[in-house]
Amino acid sequence: MLMLITATTMTTACGGSDDEPTTSTQPTPDPDPDPDPEPAEMGRYVGGDISMLTKYEEAGVVYKDKDGKTVQPLTFFKEQGMNAMRVRLFVDPSRDSDKGVCQDLDYVKALGKRIKDAGMAFMLDFHYSDTWADPAKQWTPDAWKNLNNEQLCDKIYEYTKDCLSQLKAAGATPDFIQTGNEISYGMLWGTEGTNENRCYTNSPAANWTRFINLLKKAGQACREECPDAKIIIHSERTPKANVLTDFFDRMKNASLDYDIIGLSYYPAYHGNLATLETALTSLENKNYGKDIMVVETGYSYAWALGGTTYDYTATYPYTEEGQRKFTADLVTKLNSHSCVKGLFWWWPEDNGNKNVTNSWWNAALYDHNTGKPYAAFYELKNFK
């Protein structure tokens, strides 16, 4: 935000509050010869998690525009109004047979550099695991499993710092950094199949202390290596506003240093747009002083997503037009919230049956048969 030199106190962060504005009749003093500039208000970012793009390209998948002309994906995404892309990072994905779990540091360095070279912002999503990290799976990497809590804090700091240092050297400095993926219930739990170290609302305080200490060490590494990057804390508890705000209350009470609240919102799992509205309003009313980004979303173009718990087809059928209409309405909803600064579609680049992954993602933005974007693709640019 451009700070005008006046005697009026201003709100300086989304959701934050300063003293009531007051006006003085005294002349405004001259500014310091070399004053610290007011941080610019963050613009809006729209794009997607394109973590599999490299694999599709290696398999010979062809990306086209709506007229059937072959395009270079990143150049085309930029031309269509997208200005940021997200990529996930696993510690050692080689132990997982899922073809979607392939993003080691070398992979991310190369794709991250391409994103930056294309003139877009780069969001790095640390999974801090060898495999998918989500609310039900936050397993400690194999190489870290014998570390105690103090050693684990050191490890996450060292690992985060080293990854960021290498990314910088490769020309892939992140602009946004997620220190964990969908971490509502903690992360780096420990041994698979156990309930140790999980962070529910009624979990022992020690579990939460351990979790927040890990986040603090990861954040410290981010500030040291990438001081200009924005740190994102990511939760998927969109349908449960009380759990969501309890989580971020704990972050506030612990004085956790971060910049952005990241949310996942999939209607198939989280409910209708009114549910999203409740979550956004609840966060705004808490005055955390943080911007918000929807860092994952998606809606099907043909079939129900696996594990669907909410049927929205009466409003948005599983068709290309239904997907487009959902996307348009989502963008309208988010545009009505000034605190929302980001919208990222998950896995938009899924395209073609080339044996690239174990299964299709039925909420992609590309027609697998033609290689052309679905209509929803062209709605995203309206988030602004």
GROMACS .gro file of C-alpha atoms in nm:
model
  384
    1MET     CA    1   0.000   0.000   0.000
    2LEU     CA    2   0.131   0.346  -0.087
    3MET     CA    3   0.168   0.537   0.239
    4LEU     CA    4   0.063   0.901   0.215
    5ILE     CA    5   0.234   1.139   0.455
    6THR     CA    6  -0.058   1.252   0.667
    7ALA     CA    7  -0.138   1.267   1.033
    8THR     CA    8  -0.400   0.994   1.000
    9THR     CA    9  -0.331   0.646   1.135
   10MET     CA   10  -0.395   0.378   0.872
   11THR     CA   11  -0.461   0.006   0.870
   12THR     CA   12  -0.147  -0.153   0.733
   13ALA     CA   13  -0.228  -0.522   0.705
   14CYS     CA   14  -0.527  -0.714   0.582
   15GLY     CA   15  -0.741  -0.792   0.883
   16GLY     CA   16  -0.514  -0.597   1.115
   17SER     CA   17  -0.624  -0.295   1.312
   18ASP     CA   18  -0.440   0.006   1.443
   19ASP     CA   19  -0.571   0.285   1.664
   20GLU     CA   20  -0.878   0.477   1.551
   21PRO     CA   21  -0.787   0.736   1.284
   22THR     CA   22  -0.721   1.079   1.427
   23THR     CA   23  -0.666   1.405   1.246
   24SER     CA   24  -0.428   1.673   1.368
   25THR     CA   25  -0.415   2.041   1.280
   26GLN     CA   26  -0.040   2.043   1.342
   27PRO     CA   27   0.180   2.060   1.031
   28THR     CA   28   0.320   1.728   0.921
   29PRO     CA   29   0.693   1.712   0.997
   30ASP     CA   30   0.936   1.661   0.718
   31PRO     CA   31   1.012   1.293   0.659
   32ASP     CA   32   1.346   1.147   0.761
   33PRO     CA   33   1.613   1.198   0.495
   34ASP     CA   34   1.614   0.822   0.423
   35PRO     CA   35   1.288   0.682   0.565
   36ASP     CA   36   1.199   0.313   0.559
   37PRO     CA   37   0.941   0.265   0.284
   38GLU     CA   38   0.599   0.128   0.370
   39PRO     CA   39   0.574  -0.229   0.234
   40ALA     CA   40   0.377  -0.232  -0.089
   41GLU     CA   41   0.036  -0.393  -0.071
   42MET     CA   42   0.060  -0.742  -0.216
   43GLY     CA   43  -0.108  -0.785  -0.551
   44ARG     CA   44  -0.317  -1.083  -0.651
   45TYR     CA   45  -0.172  -1.407  -0.782
   46VAL     CA   46  -0.346  -1.668  -0.994
   47GLY     CA   47  -0.216  -1.992  -1.137
   48GLY     CA   48  -0.190  -2.354  -1.041
   49ASP     CA   49   0.011  -2.636  -0.892
   50ILE     CA   50   0.188  -2.765  -1.203
   51SER     CA   51   0.416  -3.014  -1.029
   52MET     CA   52   0.369  -3.278  -1.303
   53LEU     CA   53   0.430  -3.054  -1.604
   54THR     CA   54   0.783  -3.180  -1.664
   55LYS     CA   55   0.666  -3.543  -1.671
   56TYR     CA   56   0.390  -3.468  -1.922
   57GLU     CA   57   0.632  -3.288  -2.149
   58GLU     CA   58   0.883  -3.573  -2.127
   59ALA     CA   59   0.605  -3.813  -2.228
   60GLY     CA   60   0.532  -3.608  -2.538
   61VAL     CA   61   0.202  -3.459  -2.426
   62VAL     CA   62   0.098  -3.172  -2.654
   63TYR     CA   63  -0.064  -2.860  -2.509
   64LYS     CA   64  -0.289  -2.652  -2.731
   65ASP     CA   65  -0.499  -2.339  -2.715
   66LYS     CA   66  -0.877  -2.340  -2.765
   67ASP     CA   67  -0.829  -2.318  -3.143
   68GLY     CA   68  -0.607  -2.626  -3.151
   69LYS     CA   69  -0.276  -2.443  -3.200
   70THR     CA   70   0.018  -2.607  -3.022
   71VAL     CA   71   0.158  -2.387  -2.743
   72GLN     CA   72   0.445  -2.384  -2.495
   73PRO     CA   73   0.262  -2.430  -2.163
   74LEU     CA   74   0.436  -2.175  -1.940
   75THR     CA   75   0.438  -1.908  -2.210
   76PHE     CA   76   0.071  -1.976  -2.279
   77PHE     CA   77  -0.024  -1.968  -1.909
   78LYS     CA   78   0.140  -1.628  -1.877
   79GLU     CA   79  -0.033  -1.498  -2.190
   80GLN     CA   80  -0.368  -1.604  -2.044
   81GLY     CA   81  -0.323  -1.391  -1.734
   82MET     CA   82  -0.164  -1.636  -1.492
   83ASN     CA   83   0.121  -1.491  -1.290
   84ALA     CA   84   0.223  -1.758  -1.037
   85MET     CA   85   0.282  -2.133  -1.025
   86ARG     CA   86   0.322  -2.378  -0.738
   87VAL     CA   87   0.546  -2.687  -0.719
   88ARG     CA   88   0.568  -2.947  -0.442
   89LEU     CA   89   0.893  -3.084  -0.299
   90PHE     CA   90   0.947  -3.421  -0.130
   91VAL     CA   91   1.252  -3.516   0.077
   92ASP     CA   92   1.317  -3.852  -0.094
   93PRO     CA   93   1.040  -3.942  -0.337
   94SER     CA   94   1.235  -4.238  -0.476
   95ARG     CA   95   1.084  -4.469  -0.213
   96ASP     CA   96   0.727  -4.416  -0.338
   97SER     CA   97   0.584  -4.604  -0.636
   98ASP     CA   98   0.319  -4.337  -0.703
   99LYS     CA   99   0.423  -4.168  -1.026
  100GLY     CA  100   0.293  -3.836  -0.896
  101VAL     CA  101   0.556  -3.848  -0.619
  102CYS     CA  102   0.864  -3.758  -0.819
  103GLN     CA  103   0.953  -3.403  -0.720
  104ASP     CA  104   1.299  -3.415  -0.567
  105LEU     CA  105   1.515  -3.107  -0.533
  106ASP     CA  106   1.677  -3.134  -0.878
  107TYR     CA  107   1.334  -3.165  -1.040
  108VAL     CA  108   1.204  -2.861  -0.851
  109LYS     CA  109   1.512  -2.652  -0.927
  110ALA     CA  110   1.466  -2.704  -1.300
  111LEU     CA  111   1.090  -2.642  -1.304
  112GLY     CA  112   1.118  -2.351  -1.062
  113LYS     CA  113   1.373  -2.181  -1.285
  114ARG     CA  114   1.145  -2.221  -1.585
  115ILE     CA  115   0.860  -2.059  -1.390
  116LYS     CA  116   1.080  -1.766  -1.293
  117ASP     CA  117   1.221  -1.731  -1.644
  118ALA     CA  118   0.865  -1.718  -1.776
  119GLY     CA  119   0.807  -1.408  -1.565
  120MET     CA  120   0.586  -1.567  -1.303
  121ALA     CA  121   0.609  -1.593  -0.925
  122PHE     CA  122   0.715  -1.929  -0.785
  123MET     CA  123   0.543  -2.091  -0.487
  124LEU     CA  124   0.740  -2.373  -0.322
  125ASP     CA  125   0.539  -2.633  -0.129
  126PHE     CA  126   0.754  -2.822   0.123
  127HIS     CA  127   0.589  -3.155   0.203
  128TYR     CA  128   0.856  -3.249   0.462
  129SER     CA  129   0.794  -3.613   0.379
  130ASP     CA  130   0.901  -3.877   0.129
  131THR     CA  131   0.542  -3.907   0.008
  132TRP     CA  132   0.210  -3.721   0.003
  133ALA     CA  133   0.161  -3.506   0.313
  134ASP     CA  134  -0.202  -3.424   0.388
  135PRO     CA  135  -0.434  -3.427   0.694
  136ALA     CA  136  -0.425  -3.808   0.714
  137LYS     CA  137  -0.058  -3.854   0.625
  138GLN     CA  138   0.224  -3.647   0.771
  139TRP     CA  139   0.490  -3.914   0.792
  140THR     CA  140   0.849  -3.832   0.881
  141PRO     CA  141   1.103  -3.898   0.603
  142ASP     CA  142   1.284  -4.228   0.642
  143ALA     CA  143   1.620  -4.057   0.687
  144TRP     CA  144   1.486  -3.850   0.979
  145LYS     CA  145   1.295  -4.115   1.171
  146ASN     CA  146   1.551  -4.179   1.444
  147LEU     CA  147   1.588  -3.812   1.539
  148ASN     CA  148   1.455  -3.682   1.868
  149ASN     CA  149   1.249  -3.363   1.880
  150GLU     CA  150   1.548  -3.134   1.926
  151GLN     CA  151   1.738  -3.302   1.645
  152LEU     CA  152   1.430  -3.287   1.423
  153CYS     CA  153   1.408  -2.911   1.474
  154ASP     CA  154   1.771  -2.882   1.369
  155LYS     CA  155   1.709  -3.105   1.069
  156ILE     CA  156   1.409  -2.915   0.937
  157TYR     CA  157   1.606  -2.590   0.970
  158GLU     CA  158   1.912  -2.734   0.792
  159TYR     CA  159   1.707  -2.904   0.521
  160THR     CA  160   1.493  -2.598   0.449
  161LYS     CA  161   1.794  -2.371   0.443
  162ASP     CA  162   1.991  -2.601   0.213
  163CYS     CA  163   1.701  -2.646  -0.031
  164LEU     CA  164   1.644  -2.270  -0.052
  165SER     CA  165   2.015  -2.204  -0.098
  166GLN     CA  166   2.030  -2.449  -0.386
  167LEU     CA  167   1.715  -2.308  -0.543
  168LYS     CA  168   1.860  -1.958  -0.529
  169ALA     CA  169   2.182  -2.075  -0.692
  170ALA     CA  170   1.978  -2.242  -0.967
  171GLY     CA  171   1.787  -1.924  -1.049
  172ALA     CA  172   1.468  -2.052  -0.887
  173THR     CA  173   1.430  -1.833  -0.580
  174PRO     CA  174   1.081  -1.888  -0.438
  175ASP     CA  175   0.851  -1.591  -0.393
  176PHE     CA  176   0.616  -1.787  -0.166
  177ILE     CA  177   0.710  -2.075   0.062
  178GLN     CA  178   0.472  -2.320   0.224
  179THR     CA  179   0.636  -2.467   0.533
  180GLY     CA  180   0.426  -2.781   0.521
  181ASN     CA  181   0.129  -2.905   0.320
  182GLU     CA  182  -0.220  -2.920   0.476
  183ILE     CA  183  -0.077  -2.926   0.826
  184SER     CA  184  -0.394  -2.873   1.030
  185TYR     CA  185  -0.306  -3.173   1.248
  186GLY     CA  186   0.067  -3.118   1.266
  187MET     CA  187   0.351  -3.265   1.062
  188LEU     CA  188   0.649  -3.500   1.093
  189TRP     CA  189   0.436  -3.726   1.311
  190GLY     CA  190   0.682  -4.011   1.333
  191THR     CA  191   0.626  -4.380   1.262
  192GLU     CA  192   0.357  -4.466   1.010
  193GLY     CA  193   0.050  -4.627   1.162
  194THR     CA  194   0.085  -4.461   1.502
  195ASN     CA  195  -0.098  -4.165   1.653
  196GLU     CA  196   0.208  -4.000   1.802
  197ASN     CA  197   0.258  -3.624   1.778
  198ARG     CA  198  -0.077  -3.544   1.617
  199CYS     CA  199  -0.229  -3.205   1.685
  200TYR     CA  200  -0.604  -3.212   1.736
  201THR     CA  201  -0.793  -2.951   1.933
  202ASN     CA  202  -0.786  -3.180   2.237
  203SER     CA  203  -0.430  -3.307   2.192
  204PRO     CA  204  -0.171  -3.262   2.469
  205ALA     CA  205  -0.010  -2.919   2.476
  206ALA     CA  206   0.326  -3.085   2.423
  207ASN     CA  207   0.220  -3.201   2.076
  208TRP     CA  208   0.133  -2.846   1.975
  209THR     CA  209   0.454  -2.707   2.123
  210ARG     CA  210   0.659  -2.961   1.927
  211PHE     CA  211   0.473  -2.877   1.604
  212ILE     CA  212   0.506  -2.501   1.643
  213ASN     CA  213   0.876  -2.532   1.726
  214LEU     CA  214   0.923  -2.718   1.397
  215LEU     CA  215   0.738  -2.443   1.211
  216LYS     CA  216   0.948  -2.176   1.378
  217LYS     CA  217   1.272  -2.344   1.272
  218ALA     CA  218   1.147  -2.388   0.915
  219GLY     CA  219   1.039  -2.024   0.907
  220GLN     CA  220   1.373  -1.911   1.045
  221ALA     CA  221   1.550  -2.080   0.754
  222CYS     CA  222   1.312  -1.911   0.509
  223ARG     CA  223   1.376  -1.565   0.654
  224GLU     CA  224   1.752  -1.617   0.644
  225GLU     CA  225   1.776  -1.756   0.290
  226CYS     CA  226   1.482  -1.584   0.119
  227PRO     CA  227   1.401  -1.271   0.320
  228ASP     CA  228   1.176  -1.132   0.046
  229ALA     CA  229   0.963  -1.447   0.020
  230LYS     CA  230   0.623  -1.472   0.188
  231ILE     CA  231   0.572  -1.767   0.424
  232ILE     CA  232   0.243  -1.956   0.395
  233ILE     CA  233   0.084  -2.173   0.664
  234HIS     CA  234  -0.156  -2.414   0.494
  235SER     CA  235  -0.475  -2.565   0.635
  236GLU     CA  236  -0.755  -2.757   0.466
  237ARG     CA  237  -1.007  -2.715   0.752
  238THR     CA  238  -1.221  -2.488   0.534
  239PRO     CA  239  -1.549  -2.665   0.622
  240LYS     CA  240  -1.489  -2.634   0.997
  241ALA     CA  241  -1.441  -2.267   1.074
  242ASN     CA  242  -1.409  -2.328   1.449
  243VAL     CA  243  -1.124  -2.575   1.397
  244LEU     CA  244  -0.965  -2.345   1.140
  245THR     CA  245  -0.965  -2.045   1.371
  246ASP     CA  246  -0.852  -2.254   1.668
  247PHE     CA  247  -0.550  -2.355   1.459
  248PHE     CA  248  -0.460  -1.999   1.365
  249ASP     CA  249  -0.532  -1.876   1.717
  250ARG     CA  250  -0.259  -2.114   1.832
  251MET     CA  251  -0.022  -1.978   1.569
  252LYS     CA  252  -0.096  -1.624   1.686
  253ASN     CA  253  -0.056  -1.709   2.055
  254ALA     CA  254   0.279  -1.869   1.977
  255SER     CA  255   0.393  -1.556   1.787
  256LEU     CA  256   0.465  -1.767   1.478
  257ASP     CA  257   0.633  -1.561   1.207
  258TYR     CA  258   0.447  -1.603   0.878
  259ASP     CA  259   0.267  -1.391   0.620
  260ILE     CA  260  -0.020  -1.574   0.454
  261ILE     CA  261  -0.298  -1.812   0.553
  262GLY     CA  262  -0.320  -2.079   0.284
  263LEU     CA  263  -0.642  -2.277   0.233
  264SER     CA  264  -0.750  -2.580   0.037
  265TYR     CA  265  -1.104  -2.566  -0.099
  266TYR     CA  266  -1.252  -2.854  -0.298
  267PRO     CA  267  -1.633  -2.860  -0.308
  268ALA     CA  268  -1.627  -3.240  -0.337
  269TYR     CA  269  -1.473  -3.262   0.011
  270HIS     CA  270  -1.542  -2.925   0.172
  271GLY     CA  271  -1.894  -2.822   0.072
  272ASN     CA  272  -2.055  -2.535  -0.112
  273LEU     CA  273  -1.938  -2.181  -0.169
  274ALA     CA  274  -2.132  -2.064   0.137
  275THR     CA  275  -1.902  -2.285   0.343
  276LEU     CA  276  -1.600  -2.114   0.192
  277GLU     CA  277  -1.760  -1.777   0.264
  278THR     CA  278  -1.799  -1.871   0.631
  279ALA     CA  279  -1.434  -1.974   0.652
  280LEU     CA  280  -1.308  -1.655   0.489
  281THR     CA  281  -1.530  -1.431   0.702
  282SER     CA  282  -1.431  -1.613   1.020
  283LEU     CA  283  -1.063  -1.563   0.943
  284GLU     CA  284  -1.114  -1.197   0.856
  285ASN     CA  285  -1.311  -1.131   1.173
  286LYS     CA  286  -1.027  -1.272   1.380
  287ASN     CA  287  -0.798  -0.986   1.272
  288TYR     CA  288  -0.490  -1.204   1.238
  289GLY     CA  289  -0.330  -0.941   1.016
  290LYS     CA  290  -0.259  -1.198   0.743
  291ASP     CA  291  -0.350  -1.217   0.379
  292ILE     CA  292  -0.527  -1.531   0.255
  293MET     CA  293  -0.466  -1.752  -0.046
  294VAL     CA  294  -0.663  -2.047  -0.180
  295VAL     CA  295  -0.355  -2.252  -0.264
  296GLU     CA  296  -0.553  -2.556  -0.383
  297THR     CA  297  -0.888  -2.587  -0.555
  298GLY     CA  298  -1.052  -2.793  -0.828
  299TYR     CA  299  -1.382  -2.913  -0.966
  300SER     CA  300  -1.458  -3.203  -1.196
  301TYR     CA  301  -1.542  -3.173  -1.564
  302ALA     CA  302  -1.690  -3.524  -1.605
  303TRP     CA  303  -1.691  -3.763  -1.310
  304ALA     CA  304  -1.706  -3.745  -0.933
  305LEU     CA  305  -1.367  -3.721  -0.765
  306GLY     CA  306  -1.262  -4.023  -0.564
  307GLY     CA  307  -1.384  -4.000  -0.207
  308THR     CA  308  -1.640  -3.727  -0.282
  309THR     CA  309  -1.848  -3.640   0.024
  310TYR     CA  310  -2.049  -3.346  -0.110
  311ASP     CA  311  -2.259  -3.353  -0.426
  312TYR     CA  312  -2.275  -3.008  -0.587
  313THR     CA  313  -2.402  -3.129  -0.923
  314ALA     CA  314  -2.747  -2.974  -0.886
  315THR     CA  315  -2.572  -2.639  -0.912
  316TYR     CA  316  -2.261  -2.734  -1.108
  317PRO     CA  317  -2.301  -3.050  -1.320
  318TYR     CA  318  -1.994  -3.259  -1.398
  319THR     CA  319  -1.958  -3.109  -1.744
  320GLU     CA  320  -1.726  -2.860  -1.904
  321GLU     CA  321  -1.989  -2.590  -1.856
  322GLY     CA  322  -2.050  -2.693  -1.494
  323GLN     CA  323  -1.679  -2.668  -1.421
  324ARG     CA  324  -1.664  -2.330  -1.592
  325LYS     CA  325  -1.960  -2.195  -1.399
  326PHE     CA  326  -1.815  -2.314  -1.068
  327THR     CA  327  -1.484  -2.145  -1.150
  328ALA     CA  328  -1.654  -1.820  -1.248
  329ASP     CA  329  -1.858  -1.816  -0.927
  330LEU     CA  330  -1.554  -1.903  -0.716
  331VAL     CA  331  -1.361  -1.614  -0.870
  332THR     CA  332  -1.652  -1.378  -0.804
  333LYS     CA  333  -1.664  -1.494  -0.444
  334LEU     CA  334  -1.292  -1.446  -0.390
  335ASN     CA  335  -1.290  -1.108  -0.563
  336SER     CA  336  -1.535  -0.985  -0.300
  337HIS     CA  337  -1.275  -1.045  -0.027
  338SER     CA  338  -0.990  -0.795  -0.039
  339CYS     CA  339  -0.781  -1.011   0.194
  340VAL     CA  340  -0.772  -1.297  -0.056
  341LYS     CA  341  -0.456  -1.257  -0.261
  342GLY     CA  342  -0.415  -1.590  -0.435
  343LEU     CA  343  -0.601  -1.860  -0.629
  344PHE     CA  344  -0.425  -2.179  -0.740
  345TRP     CA  345  -0.589  -2.467  -0.927
  346TRP     CA  346  -0.446  -2.804  -0.832
  347TRP     CA  347  -0.300  -3.014  -1.114
  348PRO     CA  348  -0.447  -2.811  -1.402
  349GLU     CA  349  -0.190  -2.953  -1.646
  350ASP     CA  350  -0.315  -3.315  -1.631
  351ASN     CA  351  -0.344  -3.386  -2.002
  352GLY     CA  352  -0.358  -3.701  -2.210
  353ASN     CA  353  -0.343  -4.071  -2.133
  354LYS     CA  354   0.034  -4.116  -2.160
  355ASN     CA  355   0.092  -4.339  -1.854
  356VAL     CA  356   0.242  -4.039  -1.676
  357THR     CA  357   0.057  -4.098  -1.350
  358ASN     CA  358  -0.121  -4.384  -1.177
  359SER     CA  359  -0.461  -4.229  -1.244
  360TRP     CA  360  -0.633  -3.932  -1.400
  361TRP     CA  361  -0.728  -3.624  -1.201
  362ASN     CA  362  -1.087  -3.557  -1.299
  363ALA     CA  363  -1.063  -3.188  -1.212
  364ALA     CA  364  -0.789  -3.094  -1.458
  365LEU     CA  365  -0.823  -2.798  -1.692
  366TYR     CA  366  -0.722  -2.986  -2.008
  367ASP     CA  367  -0.922  -3.218  -2.232
  368HIS     CA  368  -0.732  -3.546  -2.237
  369ASN     CA  369  -0.850  -3.626  -2.587
  370THR     CA  370  -0.783  -3.297  -2.765
  371GLY     CA  371  -0.510  -3.131  -2.555
  372LYS     CA  372  -0.717  -2.812  -2.548
  373PRO     CA  373  -0.801  -2.620  -2.229
  374TYR     CA  374  -1.148  -2.650  -2.084
  375ALA     CA  375  -1.351  -2.330  -2.060
  376ALA     CA  376  -1.277  -2.302  -1.685
  377PHE     CA  377  -0.913  -2.236  -1.770
  378TYR     CA  378  -1.006  -1.900  -1.921
  379GLU     CA  379  -1.206  -1.795  -1.614
  380LEU     CA  380  -0.907  -1.788  -1.381
  381LYS     CA  381  -0.768  -1.465  -1.525
  382ASN     CA  382  -1.073  -1.286  -1.386
  383PHE     CA  383  -0.934  -1.322  -1.034
  384LYS     CA  384  -0.789  -0.975  -0.996
   0.00000   0.00000   0.00000
